[in-house]
Short mmCIF file of N, CA and C in Angstrom, two decimals:
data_model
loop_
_atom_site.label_atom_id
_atom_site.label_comp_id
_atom_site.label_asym_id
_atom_site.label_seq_id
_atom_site.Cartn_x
_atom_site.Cartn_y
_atom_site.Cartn_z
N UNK A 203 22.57 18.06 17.43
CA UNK A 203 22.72 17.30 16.20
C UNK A 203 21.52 17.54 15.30
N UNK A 204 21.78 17.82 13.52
CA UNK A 204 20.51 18.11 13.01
C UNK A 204 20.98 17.12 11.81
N UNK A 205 19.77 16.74 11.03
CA UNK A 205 20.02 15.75 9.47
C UNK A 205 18.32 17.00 9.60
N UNK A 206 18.72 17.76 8.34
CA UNK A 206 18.21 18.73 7.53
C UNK A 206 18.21 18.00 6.13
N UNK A 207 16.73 17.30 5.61
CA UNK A 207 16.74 17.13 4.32
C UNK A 207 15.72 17.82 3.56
N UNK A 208 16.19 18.07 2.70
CA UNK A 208 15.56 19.04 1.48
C UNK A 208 15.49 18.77 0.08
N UNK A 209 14.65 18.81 -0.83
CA UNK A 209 14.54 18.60 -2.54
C UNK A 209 13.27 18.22 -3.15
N UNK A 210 12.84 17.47 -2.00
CA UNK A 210 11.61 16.65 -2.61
C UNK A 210 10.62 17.60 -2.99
N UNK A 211 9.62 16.53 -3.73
CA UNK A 211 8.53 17.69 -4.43
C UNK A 211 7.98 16.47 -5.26
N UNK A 212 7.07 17.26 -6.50
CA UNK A 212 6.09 16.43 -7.15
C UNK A 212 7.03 16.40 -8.71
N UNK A 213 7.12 15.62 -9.05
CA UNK A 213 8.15 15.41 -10.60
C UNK A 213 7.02 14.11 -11.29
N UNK A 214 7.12 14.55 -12.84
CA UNK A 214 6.56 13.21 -13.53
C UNK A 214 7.19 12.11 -13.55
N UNK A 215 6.58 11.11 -14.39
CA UNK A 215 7.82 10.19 -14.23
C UNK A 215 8.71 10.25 -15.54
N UNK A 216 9.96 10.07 -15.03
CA UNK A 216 11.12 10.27 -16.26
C UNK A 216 11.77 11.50 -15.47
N UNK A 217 11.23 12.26 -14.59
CA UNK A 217 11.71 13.16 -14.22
C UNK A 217 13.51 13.54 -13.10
N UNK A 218 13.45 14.16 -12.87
CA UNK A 218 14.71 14.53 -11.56
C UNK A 218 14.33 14.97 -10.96
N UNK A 219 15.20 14.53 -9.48
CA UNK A 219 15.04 15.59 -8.21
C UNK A 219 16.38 15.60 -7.32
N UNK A 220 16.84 16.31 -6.71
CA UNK A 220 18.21 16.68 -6.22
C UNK A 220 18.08 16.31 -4.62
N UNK A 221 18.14 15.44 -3.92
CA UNK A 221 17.78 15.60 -2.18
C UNK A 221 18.88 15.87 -1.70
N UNK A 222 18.73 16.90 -0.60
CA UNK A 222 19.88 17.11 0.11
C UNK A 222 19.64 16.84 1.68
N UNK A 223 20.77 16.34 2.08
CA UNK A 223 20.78 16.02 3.66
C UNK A 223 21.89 16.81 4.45
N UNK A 224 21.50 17.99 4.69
CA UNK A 224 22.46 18.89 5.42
C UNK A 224 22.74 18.26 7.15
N UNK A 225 23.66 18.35 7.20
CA UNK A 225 23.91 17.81 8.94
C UNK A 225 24.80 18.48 9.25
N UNK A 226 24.57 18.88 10.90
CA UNK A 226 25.98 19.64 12.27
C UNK A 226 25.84 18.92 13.06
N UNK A 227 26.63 19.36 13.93
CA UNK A 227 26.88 18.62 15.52
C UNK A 227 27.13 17.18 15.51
N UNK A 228 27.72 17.08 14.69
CA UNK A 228 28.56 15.83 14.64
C UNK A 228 29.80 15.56 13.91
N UNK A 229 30.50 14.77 14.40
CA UNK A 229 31.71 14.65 13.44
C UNK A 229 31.57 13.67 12.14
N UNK A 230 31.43 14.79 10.94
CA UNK A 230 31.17 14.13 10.25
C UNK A 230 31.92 12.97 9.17
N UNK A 231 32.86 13.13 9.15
CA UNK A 231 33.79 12.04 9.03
C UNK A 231 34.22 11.14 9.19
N UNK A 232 33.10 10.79 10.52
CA UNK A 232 33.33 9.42 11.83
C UNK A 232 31.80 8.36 11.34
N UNK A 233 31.23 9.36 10.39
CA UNK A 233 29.68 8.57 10.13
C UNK A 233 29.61 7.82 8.65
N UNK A 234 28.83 6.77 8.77
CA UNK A 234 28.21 6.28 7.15
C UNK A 234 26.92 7.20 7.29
N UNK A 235 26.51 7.47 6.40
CA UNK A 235 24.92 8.63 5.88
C UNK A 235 24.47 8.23 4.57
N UNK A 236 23.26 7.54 5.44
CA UNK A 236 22.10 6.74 3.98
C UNK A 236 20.76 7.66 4.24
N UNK A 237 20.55 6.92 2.85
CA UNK A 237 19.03 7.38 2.62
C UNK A 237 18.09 6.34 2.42
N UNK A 238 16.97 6.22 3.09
CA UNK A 238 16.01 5.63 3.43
C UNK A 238 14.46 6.04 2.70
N UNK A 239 13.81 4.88 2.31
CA UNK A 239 12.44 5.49 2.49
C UNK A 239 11.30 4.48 2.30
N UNK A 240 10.28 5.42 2.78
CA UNK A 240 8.82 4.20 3.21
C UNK A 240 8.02 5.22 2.44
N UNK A 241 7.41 4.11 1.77
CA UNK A 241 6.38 4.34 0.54
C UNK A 241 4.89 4.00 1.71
N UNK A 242 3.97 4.62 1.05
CA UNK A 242 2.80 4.45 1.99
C UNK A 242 2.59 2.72 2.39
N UNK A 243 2.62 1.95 3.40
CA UNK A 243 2.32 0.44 3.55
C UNK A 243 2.84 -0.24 3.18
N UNK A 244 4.02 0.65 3.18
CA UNK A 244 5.49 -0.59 3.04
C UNK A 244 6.61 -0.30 4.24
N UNK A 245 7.87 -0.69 4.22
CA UNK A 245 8.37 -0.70 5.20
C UNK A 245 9.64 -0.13 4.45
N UNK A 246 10.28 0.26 5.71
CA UNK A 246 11.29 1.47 5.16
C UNK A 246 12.31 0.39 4.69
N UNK A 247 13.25 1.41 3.69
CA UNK A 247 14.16 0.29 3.02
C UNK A 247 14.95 1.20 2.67
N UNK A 248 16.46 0.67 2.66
CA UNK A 248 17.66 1.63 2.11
C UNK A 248 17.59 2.07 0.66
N UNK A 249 18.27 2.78 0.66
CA UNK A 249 17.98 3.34 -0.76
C UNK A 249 19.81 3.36 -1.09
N UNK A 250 20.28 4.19 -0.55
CA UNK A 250 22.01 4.45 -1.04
C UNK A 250 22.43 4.86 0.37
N UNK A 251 23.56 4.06 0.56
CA UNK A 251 24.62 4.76 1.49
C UNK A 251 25.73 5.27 1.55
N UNK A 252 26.16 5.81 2.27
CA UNK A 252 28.00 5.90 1.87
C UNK A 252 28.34 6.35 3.32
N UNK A 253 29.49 5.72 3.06
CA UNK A 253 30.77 5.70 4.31
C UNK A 253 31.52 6.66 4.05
N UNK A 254 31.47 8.09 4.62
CA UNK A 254 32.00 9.35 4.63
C UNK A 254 33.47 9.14 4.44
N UNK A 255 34.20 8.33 5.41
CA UNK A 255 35.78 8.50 5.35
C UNK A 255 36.38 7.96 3.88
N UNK A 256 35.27 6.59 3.40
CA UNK A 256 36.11 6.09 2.26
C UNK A 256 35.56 6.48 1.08
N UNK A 257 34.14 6.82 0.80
CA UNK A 257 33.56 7.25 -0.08
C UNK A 257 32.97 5.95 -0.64
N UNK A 258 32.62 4.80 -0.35
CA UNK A 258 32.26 3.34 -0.53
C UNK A 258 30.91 3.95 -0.44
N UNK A 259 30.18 3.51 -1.38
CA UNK A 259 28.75 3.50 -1.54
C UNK A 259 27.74 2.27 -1.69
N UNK A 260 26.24 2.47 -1.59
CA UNK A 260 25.69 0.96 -2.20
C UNK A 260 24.28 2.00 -2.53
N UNK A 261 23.73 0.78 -3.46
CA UNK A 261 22.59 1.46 -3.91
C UNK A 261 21.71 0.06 -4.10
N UNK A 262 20.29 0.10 -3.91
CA UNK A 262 19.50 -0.62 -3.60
C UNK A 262 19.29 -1.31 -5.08
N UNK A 263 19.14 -2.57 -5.78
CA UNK A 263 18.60 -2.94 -7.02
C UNK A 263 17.63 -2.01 -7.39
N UNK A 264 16.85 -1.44 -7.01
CA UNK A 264 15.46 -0.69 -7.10
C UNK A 264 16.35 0.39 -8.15
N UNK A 265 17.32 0.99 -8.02
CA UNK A 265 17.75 2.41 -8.09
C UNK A 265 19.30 2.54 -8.44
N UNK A 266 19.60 1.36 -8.49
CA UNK A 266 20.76 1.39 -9.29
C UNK A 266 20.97 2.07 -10.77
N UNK A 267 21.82 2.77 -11.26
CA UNK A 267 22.08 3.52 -12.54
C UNK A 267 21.05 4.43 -11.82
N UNK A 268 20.39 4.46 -11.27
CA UNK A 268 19.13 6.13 -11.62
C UNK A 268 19.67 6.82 -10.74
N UNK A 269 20.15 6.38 -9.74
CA UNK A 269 20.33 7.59 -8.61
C UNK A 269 21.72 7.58 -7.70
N UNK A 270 22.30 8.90 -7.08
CA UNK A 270 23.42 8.72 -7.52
C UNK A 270 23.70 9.56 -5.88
N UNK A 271 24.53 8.81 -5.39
CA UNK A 271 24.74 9.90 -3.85
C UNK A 271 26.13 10.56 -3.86
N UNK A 272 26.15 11.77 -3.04
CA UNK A 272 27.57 12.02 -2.84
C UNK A 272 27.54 12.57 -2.23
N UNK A 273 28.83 13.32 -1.40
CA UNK A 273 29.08 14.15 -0.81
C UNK A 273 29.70 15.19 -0.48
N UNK A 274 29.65 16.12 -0.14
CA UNK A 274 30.07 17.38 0.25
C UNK A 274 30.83 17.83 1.35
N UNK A 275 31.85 17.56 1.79
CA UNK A 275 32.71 17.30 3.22
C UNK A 275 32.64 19.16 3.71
N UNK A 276 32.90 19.58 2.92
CA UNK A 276 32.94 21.37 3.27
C UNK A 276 31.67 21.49 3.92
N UNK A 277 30.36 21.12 3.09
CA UNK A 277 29.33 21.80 3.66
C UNK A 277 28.66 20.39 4.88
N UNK A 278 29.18 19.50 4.94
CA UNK A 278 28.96 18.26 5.70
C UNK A 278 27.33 18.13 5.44
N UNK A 279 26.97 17.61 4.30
CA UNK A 279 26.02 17.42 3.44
C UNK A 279 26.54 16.37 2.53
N UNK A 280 25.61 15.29 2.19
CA UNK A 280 25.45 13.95 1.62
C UNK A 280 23.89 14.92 0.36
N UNK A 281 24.16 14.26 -0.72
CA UNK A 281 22.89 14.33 -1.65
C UNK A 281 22.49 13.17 -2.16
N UNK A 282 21.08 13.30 -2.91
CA UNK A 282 20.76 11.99 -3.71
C UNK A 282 20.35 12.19 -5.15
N UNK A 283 20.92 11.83 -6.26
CA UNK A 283 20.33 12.90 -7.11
C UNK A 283 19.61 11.63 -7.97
N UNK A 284 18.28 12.05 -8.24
CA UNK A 284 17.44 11.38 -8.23
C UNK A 284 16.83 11.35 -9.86
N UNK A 285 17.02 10.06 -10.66
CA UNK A 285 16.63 10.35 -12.10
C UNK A 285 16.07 9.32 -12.56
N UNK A 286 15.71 9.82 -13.80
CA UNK A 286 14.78 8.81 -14.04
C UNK A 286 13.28 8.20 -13.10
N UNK A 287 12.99 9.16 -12.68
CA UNK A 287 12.33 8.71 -11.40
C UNK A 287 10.77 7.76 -11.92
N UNK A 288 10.51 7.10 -10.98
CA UNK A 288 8.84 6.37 -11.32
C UNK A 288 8.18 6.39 -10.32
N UNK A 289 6.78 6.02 -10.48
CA UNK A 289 5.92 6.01 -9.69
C UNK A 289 6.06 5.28 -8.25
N UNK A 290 7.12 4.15 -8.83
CA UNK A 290 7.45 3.30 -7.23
C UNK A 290 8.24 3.97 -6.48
N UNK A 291 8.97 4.79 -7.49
CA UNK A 291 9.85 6.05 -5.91
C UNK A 291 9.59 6.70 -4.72
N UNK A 292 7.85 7.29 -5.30
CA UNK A 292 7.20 7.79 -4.50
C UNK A 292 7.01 7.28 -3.21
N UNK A 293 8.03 8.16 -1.70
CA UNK A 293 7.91 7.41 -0.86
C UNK A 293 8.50 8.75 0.03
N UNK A 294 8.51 8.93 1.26
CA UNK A 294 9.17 10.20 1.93
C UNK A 294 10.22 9.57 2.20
N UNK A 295 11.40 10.20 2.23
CA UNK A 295 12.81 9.74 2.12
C UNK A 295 13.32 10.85 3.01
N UNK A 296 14.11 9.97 3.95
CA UNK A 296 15.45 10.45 5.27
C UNK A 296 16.56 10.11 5.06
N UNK A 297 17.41 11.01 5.39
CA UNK A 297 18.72 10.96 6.24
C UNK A 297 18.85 10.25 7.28
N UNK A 298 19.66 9.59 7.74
CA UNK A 298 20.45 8.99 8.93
C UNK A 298 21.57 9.15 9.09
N UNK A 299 22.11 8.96 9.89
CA UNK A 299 23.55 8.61 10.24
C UNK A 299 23.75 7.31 11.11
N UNK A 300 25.22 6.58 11.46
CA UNK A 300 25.64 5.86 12.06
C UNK A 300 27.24 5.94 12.50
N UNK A 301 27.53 6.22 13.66
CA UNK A 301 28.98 6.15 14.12
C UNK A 301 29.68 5.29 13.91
N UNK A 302 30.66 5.45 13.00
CA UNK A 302 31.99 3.98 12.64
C UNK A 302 31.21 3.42 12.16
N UNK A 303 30.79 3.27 10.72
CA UNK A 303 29.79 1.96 10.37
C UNK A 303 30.19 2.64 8.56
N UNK A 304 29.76 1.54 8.06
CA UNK A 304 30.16 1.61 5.96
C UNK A 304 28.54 1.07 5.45
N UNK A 305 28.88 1.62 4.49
CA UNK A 305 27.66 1.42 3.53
C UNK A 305 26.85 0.41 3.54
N UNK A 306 27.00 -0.51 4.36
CA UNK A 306 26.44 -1.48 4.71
C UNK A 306 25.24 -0.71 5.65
N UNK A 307 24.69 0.22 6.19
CA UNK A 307 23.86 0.61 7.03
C UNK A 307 22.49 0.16 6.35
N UNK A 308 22.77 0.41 5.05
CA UNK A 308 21.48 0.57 4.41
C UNK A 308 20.79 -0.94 4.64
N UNK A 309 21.59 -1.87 5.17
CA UNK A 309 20.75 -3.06 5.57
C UNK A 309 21.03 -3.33 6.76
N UNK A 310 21.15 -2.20 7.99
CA UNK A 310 20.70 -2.83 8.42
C UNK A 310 19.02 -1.96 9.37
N UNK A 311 18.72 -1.90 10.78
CA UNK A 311 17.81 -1.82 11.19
C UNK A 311 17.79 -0.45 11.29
N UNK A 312 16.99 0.14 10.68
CA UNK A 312 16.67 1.42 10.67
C UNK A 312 17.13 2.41 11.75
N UNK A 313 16.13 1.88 12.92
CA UNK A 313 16.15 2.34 14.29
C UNK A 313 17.50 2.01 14.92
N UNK A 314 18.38 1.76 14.35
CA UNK A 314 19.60 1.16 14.83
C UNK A 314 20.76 2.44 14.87
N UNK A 315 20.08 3.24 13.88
CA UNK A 315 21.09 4.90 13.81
C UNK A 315 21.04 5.38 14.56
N UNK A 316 21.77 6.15 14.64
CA UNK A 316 22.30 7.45 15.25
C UNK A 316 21.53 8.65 15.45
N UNK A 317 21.91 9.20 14.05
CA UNK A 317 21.04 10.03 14.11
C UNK A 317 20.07 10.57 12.74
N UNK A 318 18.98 11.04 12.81
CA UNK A 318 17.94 11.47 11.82
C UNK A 318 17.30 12.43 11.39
N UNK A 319 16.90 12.69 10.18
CA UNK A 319 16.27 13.95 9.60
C UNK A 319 15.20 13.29 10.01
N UNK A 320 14.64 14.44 9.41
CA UNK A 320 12.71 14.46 9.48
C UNK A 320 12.03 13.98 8.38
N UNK A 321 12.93 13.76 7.62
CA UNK A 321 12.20 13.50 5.88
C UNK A 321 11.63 14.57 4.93
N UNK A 322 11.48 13.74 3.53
CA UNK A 322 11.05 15.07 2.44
C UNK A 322 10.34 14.18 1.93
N UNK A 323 8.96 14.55 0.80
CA UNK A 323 8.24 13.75 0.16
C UNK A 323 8.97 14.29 -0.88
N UNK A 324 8.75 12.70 -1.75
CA UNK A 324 8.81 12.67 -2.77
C UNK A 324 7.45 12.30 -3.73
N UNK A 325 7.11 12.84 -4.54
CA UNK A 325 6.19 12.39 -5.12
C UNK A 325 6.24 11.89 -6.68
N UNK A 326 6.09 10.87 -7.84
CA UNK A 326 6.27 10.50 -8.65
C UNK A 326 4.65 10.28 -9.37
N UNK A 327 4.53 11.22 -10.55
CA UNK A 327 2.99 11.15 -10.89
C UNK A 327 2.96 9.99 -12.29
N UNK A 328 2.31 9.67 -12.92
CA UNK A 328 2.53 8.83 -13.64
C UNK A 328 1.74 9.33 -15.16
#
């Protein structure tokens, strides 16, 4: 099983960034796949999820209108496309997964998934 995420980088603020969360070895149609992230001395927090089979999403108050997830069933890849970005974005951001579970993941316990990328920084300069 792999969660392969990729995009991050250094953007101003006002800027974009595209994250991608490539995943195999799993059935991906059976999973919700959020994105997460912990800003230095804070604690990780959902960002957007979505429930693969129905396409039901959620997005955190933080990031609502700015950022936008979807997915890719061919390449079994989830993205985050990331706009408007600010300085509070700045945080390294993962992939997860969860078996049989809806957009609701994003609240709940992190460590409670399945399965995980490694993360990408994001950086937001001001």
């Amino acid at each position: 099983v792999q969660l392969v995420e990729s995009g991050g980088g250094l953007v101003e603020t006002g800027g974009s960034l595209n994250l991608s969360c490539v995943t195999s070895g799993f059935t991906f149609g059976d999973y919700a796949i959020g994105w997460f992230r912990q800003a230095p001395g804070k604690e990780r927090e959902g960002v957007s999820c979505i429930a693969i089979n129905n396409g039901v999403t959620y997005y955190h108050t933080a990031v609502k209108g700015r950022f936008t997830v979807s997915v890719d069933k061919s390449k079994t890849a989830v993205y985050l496309q990331m706009n408007d970005l600010r300085p509070e974005d700045t945080a390294v951001y993962y992939c997860a997964a969860k078996w049989k579970s809806g957009w609701d993941i994003c609240a709940q316990y992190y460590y409670g998934m399945d399965h995980y990328g490694k993360g990408t920084l994001v950086t937001v300069s001001s």
